[in-house]
Short mmCIF file of N, CA and C in Angstrom, two decimals:
data_model
loop_
_atom_site.label_atom_id
_atom_site.label_comp_id
_atom_site.label_asym_id
_atom_site.label_seq_id
_atom_site.Cartn_x
_atom_site.Cartn_y
_atom_site.Cartn_z
N MET A 384 155.14 134.44 95.13
CA MET A 384 156.15 133.50 95.53
C MET A 384 155.67 132.64 96.69
N LEU A 385 154.94 133.22 97.66
CA LEU A 385 154.46 132.50 98.82
C LEU A 385 153.47 131.42 98.43
N GLU A 386 152.63 131.69 97.45
CA GLU A 386 151.67 130.71 96.98
C GLU A 386 152.37 129.52 96.35
N ASN A 387 153.46 129.76 95.65
CA ASN A 387 154.21 128.66 95.02
C ASN A 387 154.84 127.76 96.08
N LYS A 388 155.29 128.33 97.19
CA LYS A 388 155.87 127.52 98.26
C LYS A 388 154.83 126.59 98.86
N LYS A 389 153.62 127.11 99.07
CA LYS A 389 152.56 126.28 99.62
C LYS A 389 152.24 125.12 98.68
N LEU A 390 152.18 125.41 97.40
CA LEU A 390 151.90 124.37 96.42
C LEU A 390 153.04 123.35 96.38
N ILE A 391 154.25 123.81 96.39
CA ILE A 391 155.42 122.91 96.37
C ILE A 391 155.44 122.06 97.64
N TYR A 392 155.19 122.66 98.80
CA TYR A 392 155.17 121.90 100.06
C TYR A 392 154.03 120.87 100.07
N SER A 393 152.90 121.25 99.52
CA SER A 393 151.76 120.33 99.45
C SER A 393 152.09 119.14 98.55
N VAL A 394 152.64 119.42 97.39
CA VAL A 394 153.02 118.34 96.47
C VAL A 394 154.10 117.46 97.11
N LEU A 395 155.05 118.08 97.78
CA LEU A 395 156.11 117.33 98.46
C LEU A 395 155.52 116.43 99.56
N ALA A 396 154.57 116.93 100.33
CA ALA A 396 153.94 116.15 101.40
C ALA A 396 153.16 114.97 100.82
N VAL A 397 152.40 115.20 99.76
CA VAL A 397 151.64 114.12 99.12
C VAL A 397 152.60 113.09 98.54
N SER A 398 153.65 113.55 97.89
CA SER A 398 154.64 112.64 97.33
C SER A 398 155.31 111.79 98.41
N LEU A 399 155.67 112.43 99.51
CA LEU A 399 156.29 111.73 100.62
C LEU A 399 155.34 110.69 101.21
N ALA A 400 154.07 111.07 101.36
CA ALA A 400 153.07 110.14 101.90
C ALA A 400 152.91 108.93 100.97
N LEU A 401 152.84 109.17 99.68
CA LEU A 401 152.72 108.07 98.71
C LEU A 401 153.95 107.17 98.74
N ASN A 402 155.12 107.77 98.84
CA ASN A 402 156.35 106.96 98.92
C ASN A 402 156.34 106.07 100.17
N PHE A 403 155.96 106.65 101.31
CA PHE A 403 155.88 105.84 102.54
C PHE A 403 154.88 104.70 102.38
N PHE A 404 153.75 105.00 101.77
CA PHE A 404 152.73 103.98 101.57
C PHE A 404 153.24 102.85 100.67
N VAL A 405 153.83 103.20 99.54
CA VAL A 405 154.32 102.20 98.59
C VAL A 405 155.46 101.38 99.20
N ILE A 406 156.42 102.04 99.81
CA ILE A 406 157.56 101.34 100.41
C ILE A 406 157.08 100.48 101.59
N GLY A 407 156.20 101.02 102.40
CA GLY A 407 155.66 100.25 103.54
C GLY A 407 154.89 99.03 103.10
N SER A 408 154.06 99.20 102.07
CA SER A 408 153.29 98.06 101.55
C SER A 408 154.21 97.00 100.98
N ALA A 409 155.19 97.42 100.21
CA ALA A 409 156.13 96.46 99.63
C ALA A 409 156.87 95.71 100.72
N GLY A 410 157.32 96.42 101.74
CA GLY A 410 158.02 95.76 102.85
C GLY A 410 157.12 94.80 103.61
N PHE A 411 155.88 95.20 103.85
CA PHE A 411 154.93 94.36 104.57
C PHE A 411 154.68 93.06 103.80
N TYR A 412 154.39 93.16 102.52
CA TYR A 412 154.08 91.96 101.75
C TYR A 412 155.32 91.10 101.51
N ALA A 413 156.48 91.72 101.42
CA ALA A 413 157.71 90.93 101.30
C ALA A 413 157.94 90.12 102.57
N LEU A 414 157.73 90.73 103.72
CA LEU A 414 157.87 90.03 104.99
C LEU A 414 156.83 88.93 105.13
N LYS A 415 155.60 89.24 104.74
CA LYS A 415 154.53 88.25 104.81
C LYS A 415 154.86 87.06 103.90
N TRP A 416 155.33 87.30 102.69
CA TRP A 416 155.69 86.23 101.76
C TRP A 416 156.83 85.40 102.32
N LYS A 417 157.81 86.05 102.94
CA LYS A 417 158.94 85.34 103.53
C LYS A 417 158.46 84.42 104.65
N ASN A 418 157.55 84.90 105.48
CA ASN A 418 157.01 84.08 106.57
C ASN A 418 156.20 82.91 106.05
N ILE A 419 155.43 83.11 105.00
CA ILE A 419 154.65 82.03 104.42
C ILE A 419 155.57 80.96 103.86
N ARG A 420 156.61 81.36 103.16
CA ARG A 420 157.53 80.39 102.56
C ARG A 420 158.32 79.65 103.64
N ALA A 421 158.65 80.31 104.73
CA ALA A 421 159.45 79.69 105.77
C ALA A 421 158.62 78.82 106.71
N ASP A 422 157.30 78.99 106.71
CA ASP A 422 156.46 78.28 107.66
C ASP A 422 156.00 76.95 107.08
N GLY A 423 156.79 75.91 107.30
CA GLY A 423 156.44 74.58 106.84
C GLY A 423 155.62 73.81 107.85
N ASN A 424 155.39 74.38 109.03
CA ASN A 424 154.67 73.67 110.08
C ASN A 424 153.20 74.05 110.14
N TRP A 425 152.63 74.56 109.08
CA TRP A 425 151.27 75.05 109.14
C TRP A 425 150.28 73.94 109.45
N ILE A 426 150.52 72.73 108.96
CA ILE A 426 149.59 71.64 109.23
C ILE A 426 149.63 71.28 110.72
N GLU A 427 150.84 71.16 111.26
CA GLU A 427 150.98 70.84 112.68
C GLU A 427 150.36 71.93 113.55
N LYS A 428 150.55 73.17 113.17
CA LYS A 428 149.97 74.27 113.94
C LYS A 428 148.45 74.21 113.90
N ARG A 429 147.92 73.87 112.76
CA ARG A 429 146.47 73.76 112.64
C ARG A 429 145.93 72.62 113.49
N LEU A 430 146.64 71.49 113.50
CA LEU A 430 146.24 70.37 114.36
C LEU A 430 146.31 70.76 115.83
N ASP A 431 147.37 71.45 116.21
CA ASP A 431 147.51 71.89 117.60
C ASP A 431 146.38 72.85 118.00
N ARG A 432 146.03 73.76 117.09
CA ARG A 432 144.93 74.69 117.38
C ARG A 432 143.61 73.95 117.54
N ALA A 433 143.38 72.94 116.67
CA ALA A 433 142.14 72.17 116.76
C ALA A 433 142.09 71.41 118.08
N GLU A 434 143.21 70.81 118.48
CA GLU A 434 143.27 70.10 119.75
C GLU A 434 143.00 71.06 120.90
N THR A 435 143.63 72.20 120.89
CA THR A 435 143.44 73.18 121.96
C THR A 435 142.00 73.66 122.02
N ARG A 436 141.39 73.94 120.87
CA ARG A 436 140.00 74.39 120.84
C ARG A 436 139.07 73.32 121.40
N PHE A 437 139.35 72.07 121.08
CA PHE A 437 138.52 70.97 121.56
C PHE A 437 138.69 70.80 123.07
N LEU A 438 139.95 70.82 123.52
CA LEU A 438 140.22 70.57 124.94
C LEU A 438 139.73 71.67 125.87
N ARG A 439 139.66 72.89 125.39
CA ARG A 439 139.27 73.98 126.29
C ARG A 439 137.81 73.90 126.70
N HIS A 440 137.03 73.05 126.04
CA HIS A 440 135.62 72.89 126.39
C HIS A 440 135.39 71.68 127.28
N LEU A 441 136.46 71.04 127.72
CA LEU A 441 136.35 69.84 128.54
C LEU A 441 136.99 70.07 129.90
N ASP A 442 136.53 69.33 130.88
CA ASP A 442 137.07 69.40 132.23
C ASP A 442 137.25 67.99 132.78
N GLY A 443 138.09 67.88 133.78
CA GLY A 443 138.24 66.65 134.55
C GLY A 443 138.57 65.43 133.73
N GLU A 444 137.77 64.37 133.95
CA GLU A 444 138.01 63.09 133.29
C GLU A 444 137.86 63.18 131.77
N ASP A 445 136.91 64.00 131.34
CA ASP A 445 136.70 64.16 129.89
C ASP A 445 137.94 64.76 129.23
N LYS A 446 138.51 65.75 129.87
CA LYS A 446 139.72 66.39 129.33
C LYS A 446 140.89 65.41 129.34
N ALA A 447 141.03 64.64 130.42
CA ALA A 447 142.11 63.65 130.52
C ALA A 447 141.97 62.60 129.42
N LEU A 448 140.72 62.13 129.18
CA LEU A 448 140.49 61.16 128.11
C LEU A 448 140.87 61.75 126.75
N ALA A 449 140.43 62.97 126.50
CA ALA A 449 140.73 63.63 125.22
C ALA A 449 142.24 63.79 125.03
N GLN A 450 142.94 64.18 126.08
CA GLN A 450 144.40 64.33 125.98
C GLN A 450 145.06 62.98 125.71
N ARG A 451 144.57 61.91 126.34
CA ARG A 451 145.13 60.57 126.07
C ARG A 451 144.92 60.17 124.62
N VAL A 452 143.72 60.40 124.11
CA VAL A 452 143.41 60.04 122.72
C VAL A 452 144.31 60.83 121.77
N PHE A 453 144.42 62.13 122.01
CA PHE A 453 145.30 62.93 121.15
C PHE A 453 146.75 62.45 121.25
N SER A 454 147.19 62.11 122.45
CA SER A 454 148.57 61.61 122.63
C SER A 454 148.78 60.30 121.89
N GLN A 455 147.78 59.43 121.92
CA GLN A 455 147.90 58.15 121.22
C GLN A 455 147.92 58.35 119.70
N ARG A 456 147.15 59.30 119.22
CA ARG A 456 147.05 59.54 117.77
C ARG A 456 148.17 60.43 117.24
N ARG A 457 148.83 61.17 118.11
CA ARG A 457 149.84 62.13 117.67
C ARG A 457 150.95 61.50 116.81
N PRO A 458 151.53 60.34 117.18
CA PRO A 458 152.59 59.77 116.32
C PRO A 458 152.12 59.48 114.90
N ALA A 459 150.91 58.95 114.77
CA ALA A 459 150.39 58.67 113.42
C ALA A 459 150.14 59.98 112.67
N LEU A 460 149.64 60.98 113.38
CA LEU A 460 149.42 62.28 112.74
C LEU A 460 150.73 62.91 112.31
N GLN A 461 151.74 62.84 113.17
CA GLN A 461 153.03 63.42 112.82
C GLN A 461 153.67 62.70 111.63
N ALA A 462 153.53 61.37 111.60
CA ALA A 462 154.07 60.61 110.46
C ALA A 462 153.36 61.00 109.17
N ALA A 463 152.04 61.16 109.25
CA ALA A 463 151.28 61.56 108.06
C ALA A 463 151.66 62.97 107.61
N VAL A 464 151.85 63.87 108.56
CA VAL A 464 152.25 65.24 108.23
C VAL A 464 153.64 65.23 107.59
N LYS A 465 154.53 64.42 108.14
CA LYS A 465 155.88 64.32 107.57
C LYS A 465 155.81 63.79 106.12
N GLU A 466 154.91 62.85 105.88
CA GLU A 466 154.73 62.31 104.53
C GLU A 466 154.15 63.37 103.58
N VAL A 467 153.24 64.19 104.09
CA VAL A 467 152.68 65.28 103.27
C VAL A 467 153.81 66.22 102.85
N ARG A 468 154.65 66.60 103.81
CA ARG A 468 155.77 67.49 103.50
C ARG A 468 156.71 66.89 102.46
N ALA A 469 157.05 65.61 102.65
CA ALA A 469 157.96 64.96 101.72
C ALA A 469 157.35 64.89 100.32
N ALA A 470 156.07 64.57 100.25
CA ALA A 470 155.40 64.49 98.95
C ALA A 470 155.35 65.86 98.27
N ARG A 471 155.11 66.89 99.03
CA ARG A 471 155.06 68.24 98.45
C ARG A 471 156.45 68.72 98.03
N ARG A 472 157.46 68.32 98.78
CA ARG A 472 158.84 68.65 98.39
C ARG A 472 159.18 67.93 97.07
N ASP A 473 158.77 66.65 96.96
CA ASP A 473 159.00 65.91 95.72
C ASP A 473 158.25 66.55 94.56
N PHE A 474 157.06 67.05 94.81
CA PHE A 474 156.29 67.74 93.78
C PHE A 474 157.04 68.97 93.28
N ARG A 475 157.53 69.79 94.23
CA ARG A 475 158.29 70.98 93.83
C ARG A 475 159.54 70.58 93.04
N ASP A 476 160.24 69.55 93.52
CA ASP A 476 161.44 69.09 92.82
C ASP A 476 161.11 68.62 91.41
N ALA A 477 159.96 67.92 91.27
CA ALA A 477 159.56 67.42 89.95
C ALA A 477 159.24 68.57 89.00
N LEU A 478 158.77 69.67 89.52
CA LEU A 478 158.45 70.81 88.67
C LEU A 478 159.68 71.60 88.24
N PHE A 479 160.71 71.60 89.10
CA PHE A 479 161.87 72.46 88.84
C PHE A 479 162.97 71.81 88.02
N VAL A 480 162.75 70.62 87.51
CA VAL A 480 163.76 70.01 86.65
C VAL A 480 163.68 70.63 85.27
N GLU A 481 164.72 70.41 84.48
CA GLU A 481 164.79 70.99 83.13
C GLU A 481 163.55 70.62 82.31
N THR A 482 163.22 69.34 82.26
CA THR A 482 162.03 68.87 81.55
C THR A 482 161.17 68.07 82.53
N PRO A 483 160.15 68.70 83.09
CA PRO A 483 159.32 68.00 84.08
C PRO A 483 158.66 66.75 83.50
N ASP A 484 158.73 65.67 84.25
CA ASP A 484 158.12 64.41 83.84
C ASP A 484 156.71 64.34 84.44
N PRO A 485 155.70 64.26 83.59
CA PRO A 485 154.32 64.21 84.11
C PRO A 485 154.08 63.04 85.06
N ALA A 486 154.75 61.93 84.84
CA ALA A 486 154.59 60.76 85.72
C ALA A 486 155.10 61.08 87.13
N ASP A 487 156.24 61.77 87.23
CA ASP A 487 156.78 62.15 88.54
C ASP A 487 155.86 63.15 89.25
N ILE A 488 155.34 64.08 88.49
CA ILE A 488 154.44 65.07 89.06
C ILE A 488 153.18 64.39 89.58
N THR A 489 152.60 63.51 88.77
CA THR A 489 151.39 62.79 89.17
C THR A 489 151.64 61.90 90.38
N ALA A 490 152.79 61.22 90.40
CA ALA A 490 153.11 60.33 91.51
C ALA A 490 153.26 61.13 92.82
N SER A 491 153.91 62.28 92.75
CA SER A 491 154.09 63.08 93.97
C SER A 491 152.76 63.66 94.43
N LEU A 492 151.89 64.06 93.51
CA LEU A 492 150.57 64.56 93.91
C LEU A 492 149.70 63.45 94.51
N ASP A 493 149.79 62.25 93.92
CA ASP A 493 149.05 61.11 94.48
C ASP A 493 149.55 60.78 95.88
N ARG A 494 150.86 60.83 96.06
CA ARG A 494 151.46 60.58 97.38
C ARG A 494 151.00 61.63 98.39
N SER A 495 150.96 62.89 97.98
CA SER A 495 150.49 63.97 98.84
C SER A 495 149.03 63.76 99.21
N GLN A 496 148.23 63.36 98.26
CA GLN A 496 146.81 63.14 98.53
C GLN A 496 146.60 61.98 99.51
N ARG A 497 147.35 60.90 99.35
CA ARG A 497 147.24 59.77 100.28
C ARG A 497 147.67 60.20 101.69
N ALA A 498 148.74 60.97 101.78
CA ALA A 498 149.22 61.42 103.08
C ALA A 498 148.22 62.37 103.74
N ALA A 499 147.65 63.27 102.96
CA ALA A 499 146.63 64.19 103.50
C ALA A 499 145.40 63.41 103.97
N ALA A 500 145.05 62.36 103.25
CA ALA A 500 143.93 61.51 103.67
C ALA A 500 144.25 60.83 105.00
N GLN A 501 145.51 60.45 105.20
CA GLN A 501 145.92 59.84 106.48
C GLN A 501 145.82 60.85 107.62
N VAL A 502 146.23 62.08 107.36
CA VAL A 502 146.08 63.13 108.38
C VAL A 502 144.61 63.27 108.75
N ASN A 503 143.77 63.38 107.74
CA ASN A 503 142.34 63.54 107.95
C ASN A 503 141.75 62.35 108.69
N GLU A 504 142.10 61.16 108.27
CA GLU A 504 141.58 59.94 108.88
C GLU A 504 141.99 59.84 110.36
N ASN A 505 143.25 60.12 110.65
CA ASN A 505 143.73 60.04 112.03
C ASN A 505 143.10 61.11 112.90
N PHE A 506 142.98 62.31 112.38
CA PHE A 506 142.39 63.39 113.18
C PHE A 506 140.92 63.11 113.47
N HIS A 507 140.19 62.72 112.43
CA HIS A 507 138.77 62.42 112.65
C HIS A 507 138.58 61.16 113.50
N GLY A 508 139.51 60.23 113.39
CA GLY A 508 139.47 59.06 114.26
C GLY A 508 139.66 59.44 115.72
N ALA A 509 140.54 60.39 115.96
CA ALA A 509 140.74 60.88 117.33
C ALA A 509 139.48 61.55 117.85
N LEU A 510 138.85 62.37 117.01
CA LEU A 510 137.60 63.01 117.42
C LEU A 510 136.51 61.98 117.70
N ARG A 511 136.44 60.97 116.85
CA ARG A 511 135.44 59.91 117.04
C ARG A 511 135.69 59.16 118.35
N ASP A 512 136.95 58.81 118.62
CA ASP A 512 137.29 58.10 119.85
C ASP A 512 136.94 58.94 121.08
N MET A 513 137.22 60.23 120.99
CA MET A 513 136.90 61.11 122.12
C MET A 513 135.40 61.24 122.30
N ALA A 514 134.69 61.44 121.21
CA ALA A 514 133.24 61.63 121.30
C ALA A 514 132.56 60.40 121.90
N GLN A 515 133.10 59.23 121.66
CA GLN A 515 132.51 58.02 122.21
C GLN A 515 132.81 57.87 123.70
N GLY A 516 133.91 58.46 124.17
CA GLY A 516 134.31 58.25 125.55
C GLY A 516 133.96 59.36 126.52
N ILE A 517 133.68 60.55 126.02
CA ILE A 517 133.41 61.65 126.94
C ILE A 517 131.96 61.60 127.42
N SER A 518 131.69 62.32 128.47
CA SER A 518 130.36 62.31 129.08
C SER A 518 129.34 63.02 128.19
N PRO A 519 128.06 62.69 128.38
CA PRO A 519 127.00 63.38 127.61
C PRO A 519 127.02 64.90 127.85
N GLU A 520 127.35 65.31 129.07
CA GLU A 520 127.42 66.75 129.36
C GLU A 520 128.52 67.42 128.54
N ALA A 521 129.67 66.78 128.43
CA ALA A 521 130.77 67.33 127.64
C ALA A 521 130.39 67.40 126.17
N ARG A 522 129.71 66.37 125.68
CA ARG A 522 129.26 66.40 124.27
C ARG A 522 128.29 67.55 124.04
N ARG A 523 127.39 67.78 125.01
CA ARG A 523 126.45 68.90 124.89
C ARG A 523 127.19 70.23 124.89
N ASN A 524 128.20 70.38 125.75
CA ASN A 524 128.98 71.62 125.78
C ASN A 524 129.66 71.88 124.44
N ILE A 525 130.24 70.85 123.88
CA ILE A 525 130.92 71.01 122.58
C ILE A 525 129.90 71.32 121.49
N ALA A 526 128.75 70.62 121.52
CA ALA A 526 127.72 70.88 120.52
C ALA A 526 127.20 72.32 120.63
N GLU A 527 127.03 72.79 121.86
CA GLU A 527 126.57 74.17 122.07
C GLU A 527 127.59 75.16 121.52
N HIS A 528 128.86 74.91 121.80
CA HIS A 528 129.90 75.80 121.28
C HIS A 528 129.90 75.78 119.75
N MET A 529 129.77 74.61 119.16
CA MET A 529 129.77 74.51 117.70
C MET A 529 128.56 75.23 117.11
N ARG A 530 127.41 75.13 117.78
CA ARG A 530 126.21 75.80 117.29
C ARG A 530 126.40 77.32 117.35
N ARG A 531 126.95 77.83 118.46
CA ARG A 531 127.21 79.27 118.58
C ARG A 531 128.25 79.71 117.56
N HIS A 532 129.30 78.90 117.38
CA HIS A 532 130.38 79.24 116.44
C HIS A 532 129.83 79.29 115.02
N ARG A 533 129.01 78.33 114.66
CA ARG A 533 128.43 78.29 113.31
C ARG A 533 127.55 79.51 113.11
N HIS A 534 126.79 79.89 114.14
CA HIS A 534 125.91 81.06 114.04
C HIS A 534 126.72 82.33 113.83
N HIS A 535 127.85 82.47 114.53
CA HIS A 535 128.67 83.67 114.39
C HIS A 535 129.36 83.74 113.04
N LYS A 536 129.63 82.60 112.44
CA LYS A 536 130.29 82.59 111.14
C LYS A 536 129.32 82.87 109.99
N GLY A 537 128.00 82.88 110.28
CA GLY A 537 127.04 83.21 109.24
C GLY A 537 126.57 82.01 108.45
N HIS A 538 126.76 80.80 108.95
CA HIS A 538 126.29 79.61 108.24
C HIS A 538 124.81 79.44 108.50
N ASP A 539 124.09 78.99 107.49
CA ASP A 539 122.65 78.81 107.61
C ASP A 539 122.24 77.39 107.93
N ASP A 540 123.08 76.42 107.66
CA ASP A 540 122.68 75.02 107.84
C ASP A 540 122.72 74.57 109.24
#
């Protein structure tokens, strides 16, 4: 009888552990999915992170110039991001109708692509404007950081 209790307790413990694992995993991924669906600001957050990463390698006048350039470009970037969101919302709406119209789907994707190109153009324009105005020392610092960062990421080029 004692041996059966040990076996039953062992099976119960394994079963309980598996249940916790399955329920915990399901809860984790449900929460993660909810956060992904609710986070519509991912483009803006990525732009903010890029700005912060760039600015942390600058000091004094170089940093002030970079902040001015980002401030000047921010309205155009925000407008482009807003257009990307609107185009993607239109794309989702075009898909969820009873009979999706391929022309509507194509138009919304084209609109999204144009808006994303504007985001890219404005962001790279800001980087170009900053690179032309900052000191050679600041450019070397950024280049050194990029070289170290590329090395840590495992890139060969």
